[in-house]
Amino acid sequence: MAAISSRSPKRRLPGRRYRRSIAFGCPHHGTEATMMTMRSFGSFFEGRAFRIATAFAVQIMGVGLSFLFSILLARLIGVAGVGLYFLAITVVDIGATISRLGLENAGLRFASIAYSRGDRGTLAALYRRSMGLALAAGIVLALPVWLIVSHLPLGGDRAAELRAELPLLVFALAPFALLIIQAEFLKGIGASSIGTFAHAVVPPLLLLAGSIALWLLEAATLHSIFVTYVVVAVVAMVHAVAVWSWRLPGIWREPGAFDTRRLLRTSMPVLLVTSMNLVMGWTDILVLGIWADAKEVGIYGISMRIALLTAFVLGAINVVVAPQFAALHAEANVAALRRLAQQSAFWTSVVAAPALLVLVLVPDLILQLFGPQFKEGAWALRILALGQFVNLATGPVGTLLLMTGHEKLMRNNVAASAALNLLGNLILVPSYGAVGAAASTALSLAFMNVVSWIMVRKKLHINILDYAALRTPPCASR
């Protein structure tokens, strides 16, 4: 079995330090038990402190750049232009998600296991197969996406302007699909921060730089913004692939095999999950795009993006723990898996709570940064923030189910939640506009996370919200 290249980081089995702390930390005397109890919360960071800090730094950088880009975009093309932009990237997101075929999560899962075992051949074959399938799907789907969306009444009185940009935008489908898959493979080999940087920082950084250049050249139009968007998709994808080749030199040529049917059997249920997540995330924008004008879509889109900024905490922790969930479950280490999940939920809630409180109490202060017209989205932002509170309080329940082989359960849950969101938007948006969209989205998001929490309790026997268990020594909870 070939060893991982010496240029890659020293191979470390995910969770090893955690398990070592359990093996060496099981107290046999009262004093030792007391000391272990005092260190219980801090043990979450043992062996992960640098990775978590780096992941948070990268996530914050990406969030900050996206925030600055959104402010600049609003100033350059106005409220209605922002609405058309959000509708356009929704179309790209839908096409790119389908093009990925669920391979981002399946790739992360199998890559984590192969890398932890030092199986470079299997890792190489898995990578080639995943990227090839996604590229082919992205090319094939470009034309159907263009034709279907061209017949949807999106954008109100500016629908023709949006339709004219679709032939350009479909060129971003395959690059964005490959970018996400490549980022997940980087996370699977232990380069979590690099993978996150590739998809969470590089695109908004390039978009911000391109928009500033257009502003300085006085050439900022909706069309030039979309051209920049497509160029950024290609450049970000090429950058991520180059980083992968640098981390694992010669990985493209490494001999190995991976069963395509096994890969697709795992990825297709995940595709349904991610597709339904897409429905969850973008139904409100699409329904608003049909029933409301571009201005209201722009105001709501900014409110939605601000509320989603708080989710970076969960994203940063997921980056670190998702591969460890897969590895610990493969080793049948239930005690370590339970404790890691509970600690993740606890710290997610603690870190995100202050930001959510600000969004609920003073949303106007944040929205006015984008322009005075955006303050109309205050109530929508409050409602969306409450939905994110439930999402963050329940922790990484969705990731835990996906990384432990419960893709089909998660698929069914997300499908039910997406259907609930679609129905709610169709009922509420015609009468209540953006506030109705926010209410439907927040309630369906809360429903999905509560059901996921119940599934984790029943299938994995883990109460992720049992924070009291963290006060006991790790060996006592086994």
XYZ file of C-alpha atoms in Angstrom:
478
model
C 0.000 0.000 0.000
C 1.529 3.308 -1.075
C 2.179 5.923 1.571
C 0.854 9.449 1.392
C 3.335 11.890 -0.133
C 5.880 13.412 2.182
C 4.775 16.839 0.999
C 1.371 16.323 2.521
C 0.843 16.811 6.259
C 1.856 13.994 8.522
C -0.981 11.504 8.424
C -3.033 11.511 11.577
C -6.036 9.325 12.215
C -8.926 11.672 12.977
C -9.748 11.717 16.638
C -6.516 10.058 17.793
C -5.665 12.676 20.393
C -9.216 12.631 21.558
C -9.154 8.893 22.084
C -5.738 9.143 23.728
C -7.139 11.611 26.252
C -9.862 9.079 27.033
C -7.435 6.197 27.345
C -5.032 8.059 29.609
C -7.570 10.246 31.388
C -9.970 7.706 32.917
C -9.840 8.621 36.593
C -9.524 6.072 39.328
C -9.399 8.495 42.232
C -11.620 11.333 43.358
C -9.033 14.049 42.734
C -8.445 12.865 39.196
C -12.198 12.767 38.555
C -12.554 16.346 39.741
C -9.711 17.511 37.516
C -11.181 15.690 34.535
C -14.575 17.255 35.124
C -13.020 20.734 35.221
C -11.282 20.069 31.920
C -14.270 18.458 30.193
C -15.359 21.453 28.106
C -11.794 22.374 27.299
C -11.129 18.864 26.010
C -13.120 19.741 22.912
C -10.186 21.879 21.808
C -7.504 19.340 22.729
C -5.786 18.315 19.516
C -8.121 20.549 17.547
C -7.381 24.027 18.898
C -5.263 25.162 15.964
C -7.564 23.635 13.357
C -10.699 25.127 14.925
C -9.062 28.541 15.325
C -7.872 28.446 11.725
C -11.273 27.280 10.483
C -12.950 30.124 12.373
C -10.467 32.635 10.990
C -11.057 31.429 7.443
C -14.842 31.430 7.897
C -14.765 34.938 9.369
C -12.617 36.096 6.461
C -15.085 34.640 3.966
C -18.060 36.115 5.817
C -16.412 39.521 5.967
C -15.543 39.527 2.265
C -19.065 38.418 1.316
C -20.506 41.151 3.513
C -18.318 43.814 1.920
C -19.133 42.546 -1.567
C -22.869 42.676 -0.822
C -22.577 46.283 0.406
C -20.591 47.312 -2.662
C -22.991 45.456 -4.965
C -25.976 47.253 -3.451
C -24.255 50.608 -3.927
C -23.243 49.846 -7.529
C -26.412 48.388 -9.065
C -29.173 49.385 -6.643
C -31.927 47.442 -4.905
C -33.553 46.031 -8.062
C -30.172 45.063 -9.512
C -29.328 43.170 -6.337
C -32.644 41.347 -6.683
C -31.762 40.223 -10.213
C -28.305 39.179 -9.015
C -29.754 36.974 -6.280
C -32.177 35.387 -8.747
C -29.301 34.706 -11.152
C -27.008 33.074 -8.607
C -29.966 31.007 -7.436
C -30.169 29.550 -10.940
C -26.425 28.810 -10.935
C -26.614 27.298 -7.469
C -29.414 24.977 -8.523
C -27.525 23.807 -11.612
C -24.224 23.388 -9.757
C -25.885 21.438 -6.942
C -27.451 18.972 -9.362
C -24.153 18.720 -11.261
C -22.326 17.650 -8.099
C -24.532 14.529 -7.876
C -24.055 14.485 -4.094
C -20.369 13.665 -4.648
C -19.129 16.369 -2.286
C -20.398 14.561 0.817
C -19.709 11.064 -0.485
C -16.215 12.158 -1.515
C -15.512 13.686 1.885
C -16.695 10.550 3.650
C -14.711 8.038 1.578
C -11.664 10.312 1.239
C -11.472 10.719 5.027
C -11.484 6.954 5.502
C -8.979 6.264 2.695
C -6.601 8.978 3.891
C -6.747 7.842 7.512
C -5.734 4.366 6.316
C -2.967 5.654 4.072
C -4.639 4.186 0.972
C -3.426 6.606 -1.684
C -4.552 4.478 -4.628
C -8.175 4.380 -3.496
C -8.065 8.114 -2.751
C -6.737 8.878 -6.246
C -9.331 6.723 -7.994
C -12.134 8.217 -5.899
C -10.973 11.724 -6.767
C -10.746 11.096 -10.510
C -14.144 9.448 -10.608
C -15.856 12.184 -8.595
C -14.413 15.100 -10.554
C -15.078 13.404 -13.901
C -18.704 12.674 -13.107
C -19.315 16.227 -11.882
C -17.684 17.794 -14.942
C -19.783 15.677 -17.307
C -22.977 16.475 -15.391
C -22.224 20.210 -15.401
C -21.739 20.263 -19.172
C -24.869 18.193 -19.855
C -27.103 20.269 -17.558
C -26.131 23.700 -18.918
C -28.588 23.669 -21.825
C -31.631 22.301 -19.901
C -31.105 24.854 -17.110
C -30.986 27.671 -19.667
C -34.121 26.511 -21.476
C -36.179 25.850 -18.345
C -35.339 29.090 -16.540
C -35.950 31.113 -19.700
C -39.626 30.252 -19.411
C -40.005 31.259 -15.747
C -41.403 34.742 -14.943
C -38.525 35.729 -12.672
C -37.663 39.366 -12.061
C -41.012 41.068 -12.587
C -40.747 43.959 -15.042
C -37.019 43.222 -15.498
C -37.461 39.546 -16.353
C -36.229 40.069 -19.936
C -32.977 41.519 -18.606
C -32.386 38.431 -16.487
C -33.211 36.040 -19.337
C -30.669 37.791 -21.560
C -27.887 36.927 -19.088
C -28.679 33.202 -18.805
C -26.499 32.031 -21.749
C -23.527 33.565 -19.947
C -24.398 32.348 -16.447
C -24.690 28.640 -17.357
C -20.932 28.608 -17.982
C -20.480 28.883 -14.205
C -22.317 25.611 -13.435
C -19.479 23.113 -13.937
C -16.709 25.278 -12.352
C -18.693 25.880 -9.184
C -19.644 22.182 -8.946
C -15.995 21.138 -9.278
C -14.885 23.806 -6.806
C -17.125 22.464 -4.044
C -16.117 18.839 -4.636
C -12.432 19.762 -4.699
C -12.808 21.702 -1.444
C -14.384 18.678 0.259
C -11.550 16.425 -0.901
C -9.058 18.841 0.628
C -10.968 18.627 3.903
C -10.940 14.846 3.652
C -7.115 14.743 3.631
C -6.864 16.932 6.710
C -6.481 20.270 4.886
C -9.738 21.604 6.318
C -8.734 25.246 6.422
C -7.299 25.163 2.913
C -10.458 23.537 1.580
C -12.632 26.091 3.321
C -10.428 28.919 2.057
C -10.790 27.632 -1.508
C -14.580 27.837 -1.613
C -15.452 30.305 1.167
C -12.752 32.974 0.738
C -11.363 32.880 -2.797
C -14.694 33.489 -4.648
C -15.865 36.475 -2.531
C -12.326 37.877 -2.523
C -12.170 37.770 -6.320
C -15.724 39.107 -6.638
C -14.903 42.016 -4.338
C -11.686 42.781 -6.214
C -13.460 42.595 -9.562
C -16.290 44.837 -8.384
C -13.849 47.420 -7.052
C -12.091 47.393 -10.426
C -15.414 47.916 -12.220
C -16.257 50.761 -9.843
C -12.918 52.479 -10.443
C -13.325 52.057 -14.192
C -16.934 53.298 -13.960
C -17.991 50.145 -15.797
C -20.195 48.563 -13.141
C -23.345 47.237 -14.791
C -25.409 44.146 -14.158
C -23.849 42.476 -17.209
C -20.272 43.277 -16.168
C -21.000 41.913 -12.678
C -22.226 38.647 -14.218
C -19.139 38.416 -16.454
C -16.996 38.845 -13.352
C -19.014 36.144 -11.591
C -18.347 33.573 -14.343
C -14.637 34.431 -14.518
C -14.365 34.092 -10.737
C -15.982 30.633 -10.890
C -13.345 29.386 -13.348
C -10.373 30.985 -11.565
C -11.456 29.720 -8.123
C -11.883 26.170 -9.473
C -8.447 26.181 -11.135
C -6.886 27.484 -7.925
C -8.448 24.693 -5.840
C -7.281 21.982 -8.257
C -3.773 23.445 -8.260
C -3.665 23.370 -4.455
C -4.793 19.716 -4.459
C -2.005 18.797 -6.899
C 0.498 20.616 -4.705
C -0.652 18.840 -1.548
C -0.574 15.399 -3.168
C 1.863 15.501 -6.095
C 1.143 12.984 -8.818
C -2.271 12.039 -7.434
C -3.794 12.201 -10.924
C -1.560 9.367 -12.132
C -1.697 7.180 -9.011
C -3.029 3.680 -9.888
C -6.098 2.565 -7.999
C -9.753 1.669 -8.260
C -13.031 2.704 -6.696
C -16.397 1.160 -7.481
C -18.492 3.741 -9.339
C -21.724 2.025 -8.350
C -20.770 2.156 -4.678
C -19.904 5.837 -5.036
C -23.213 6.680 -6.713
C -25.219 4.522 -4.300
C -23.859 6.737 -1.535
C -23.921 10.033 -3.414
C -27.373 9.915 -5.008
C -29.285 9.931 -1.692
C -26.984 12.788 -0.692
C -27.867 14.555 -3.943
C -31.505 14.381 -2.972
C -30.620 15.773 0.455
C -28.577 18.638 -0.982
C -31.221 19.291 -3.644
C -33.889 19.532 -0.989
C -31.572 21.747 1.054
C -31.368 23.913 -2.036
C -35.153 24.025 -2.177
C -35.083 24.990 1.501
C -32.594 27.749 0.881
C -33.863 29.231 -2.364
C -37.628 28.628 -2.498
C -38.247 31.982 -0.844
C -36.165 33.870 -3.417
C -37.765 32.101 -6.373
C -41.331 32.523 -5.124
C -40.660 36.187 -4.365
C -39.169 36.512 -7.845
C -42.486 35.377 -9.303
C -44.923 37.291 -7.044
C -42.884 40.378 -6.169
C -40.736 42.864 -8.043
C -36.929 42.854 -8.198
C -36.717 45.539 -5.492
C -38.431 43.394 -2.845
C -36.313 40.402 -3.871
C -33.191 42.522 -3.375
C -34.223 43.678 0.100
C -35.145 40.158 1.161
C -32.002 38.684 -0.386
C -29.778 40.975 1.665
C -31.734 40.133 4.843
C -31.324 36.435 4.116
C -27.599 36.769 3.536
C -27.126 38.659 6.790
C -29.011 35.970 8.738
C -26.923 33.257 7.083
C -23.726 34.973 8.239
C -24.328 33.553 11.715
C -24.146 30.016 10.331
C -20.413 30.420 9.770
C -19.898 29.174 13.347
C -21.555 25.861 12.560
C -19.730 25.726 9.246
C -16.345 26.248 10.885
C -16.924 23.478 13.418
C -18.343 21.153 10.752
C -15.188 21.601 8.691
C -13.153 20.111 11.533
C -15.486 17.472 12.938
C -17.175 16.059 9.810
C -14.205 13.859 8.803
C -13.852 12.770 12.441
C -17.528 11.800 12.584
C -16.966 9.493 9.599
C -13.771 7.976 11.009
C -15.117 7.455 14.550
C -18.286 5.835 13.202
C -16.202 3.538 10.963
C -14.251 2.482 14.077
C -17.492 1.989 16.069
C -16.187 4.401 18.731
C -19.624 5.473 19.959
C -18.436 7.175 23.151
C -16.016 9.475 21.342
C -18.582 10.183 18.626
C -21.231 11.125 21.199
C -18.950 13.427 23.121
C -17.600 15.149 20.023
C -21.144 15.789 18.745
C -22.285 17.226 22.088
C -19.257 19.470 22.394
C -19.749 20.729 18.841
C -23.370 21.699 19.549
C -22.449 23.417 22.813
C -19.716 25.605 21.380
C -21.747 26.451 18.283
C -24.542 27.825 20.478
C -22.199 29.741 22.767
C -20.298 31.476 19.982
C -23.304 32.312 17.756
C -25.681 33.595 20.455
C -24.384 37.211 20.651
C -24.629 37.781 16.881
C -28.158 36.363 16.748
C -29.199 38.605 19.623
C -27.983 41.684 17.732
C -29.901 40.673 14.595
C -33.126 40.207 16.552
C -32.865 43.413 18.602
C -31.378 45.960 16.175
C -31.641 44.681 12.573
C -31.997 48.228 11.238
C -28.426 49.094 12.232
C -27.073 46.314 10.033
C -29.412 46.803 7.075
C -28.802 50.522 6.729
C -25.185 49.780 5.760
C -26.524 48.643 2.382
C -28.634 51.749 1.857
C -31.723 53.373 3.398
C -34.166 51.302 1.325
C -32.903 48.038 2.790
C -34.203 48.936 6.269
C -37.579 47.698 5.057
C -36.258 44.178 5.578
C -35.948 44.507 9.382
C -38.809 42.169 10.286
C -37.763 39.614 7.691
C -34.256 39.646 9.186
C -35.615 39.176 12.726
C -37.642 36.141 11.675
C -34.786 34.588 9.685
C -32.441 35.083 12.650
C -34.834 33.144 14.896
C -34.802 30.285 12.395
C -31.000 30.304 12.448
C -31.110 30.150 16.250
C -32.773 26.732 16.081
C -30.344 25.650 13.361
C -27.315 26.573 15.468
C -28.721 25.370 18.801
C -29.188 21.830 17.475
C -25.598 21.743 16.253
C -24.220 19.517 13.467
C -27.113 17.012 13.486
C -27.400 16.938 9.707
C -23.670 16.425 9.183
C -23.683 13.714 11.839
C -26.402 11.783 10.018
C -24.687 12.136 6.628
C -21.267 11.099 7.940
C -22.637 8.001 9.703
C -24.439 6.429 6.753
C -27.962 7.761 7.348
C -28.257 9.614 4.046
C -31.717 8.238 3.290
C -33.165 9.345 6.613
C -31.721 12.795 6.114
C -33.056 12.828 2.562
C -36.598 12.103 3.754
C -36.369 14.739 6.464
C -35.081 17.435 4.148
C -37.661 16.508 1.489
C -40.500 16.918 3.994
C -39.044 20.224 5.233
C -38.575 21.497 1.681
C -42.159 20.603 0.801
C -43.321 22.432 3.931
C -41.257 25.471 2.935
C -42.598 25.481 -0.619
C -46.189 25.208 0.579
C -45.664 27.913 3.185
C -44.129 30.300 0.656
C -46.904 29.726 -1.863
C -49.493 30.505 0.825
C -47.783 33.404 2.603
C -45.795 35.276 -0.053
C -48.761 36.501 -2.167
C -50.288 38.167 0.918
C -47.294 39.053 3.110
C -44.376 39.329 0.697
C -40.911 39.170 2.211
C -42.183 38.691 5.773
C -44.225 35.687 4.653
C -41.183 34.209 2.892
C -39.104 34.683 6.032
C -41.732 33.062 8.276
C -42.080 30.028 6.016
C -38.315 29.579 5.691
C -37.629 29.956 9.419
C -40.373 27.511 10.450
C -39.347 24.849 7.941
C -35.683 25.201 8.960
C -36.630 24.743 12.611
C -38.755 21.713 11.701
C -35.871 20.098 9.788
C -33.387 20.530 12.612
C -35.713 19.292 15.340
C -36.513 16.171 13.305
C -32.784 15.624 12.657
C -32.146 15.866 16.388
C -34.801 13.199 17.003
C -33.257 10.954 14.321
C -29.813 11.259 15.904
C -31.273 10.220 19.265
C -33.076 7.199 17.829
C -30.492 5.920 15.350
C -27.196 6.842 16.994
C -28.424 6.985 20.622
C -26.887 10.430 20.994
C -28.664 13.330 22.667
C -26.623 16.106 21.128
C -28.193 18.675 23.476
C -27.292 16.796 26.658
C -24.743 19.361 27.770
C -24.843 18.026 31.333
C -23.058 14.886 30.097
C -20.046 17.041 29.246
C -19.456 17.633 32.942
C -18.607 13.970 33.451
C -15.217 12.446 32.595
C -15.064 10.936 29.082
C -14.608 7.372 30.362
C -17.630 7.735 32.635
C -19.843 8.489 29.664
C -18.841 5.419 27.713
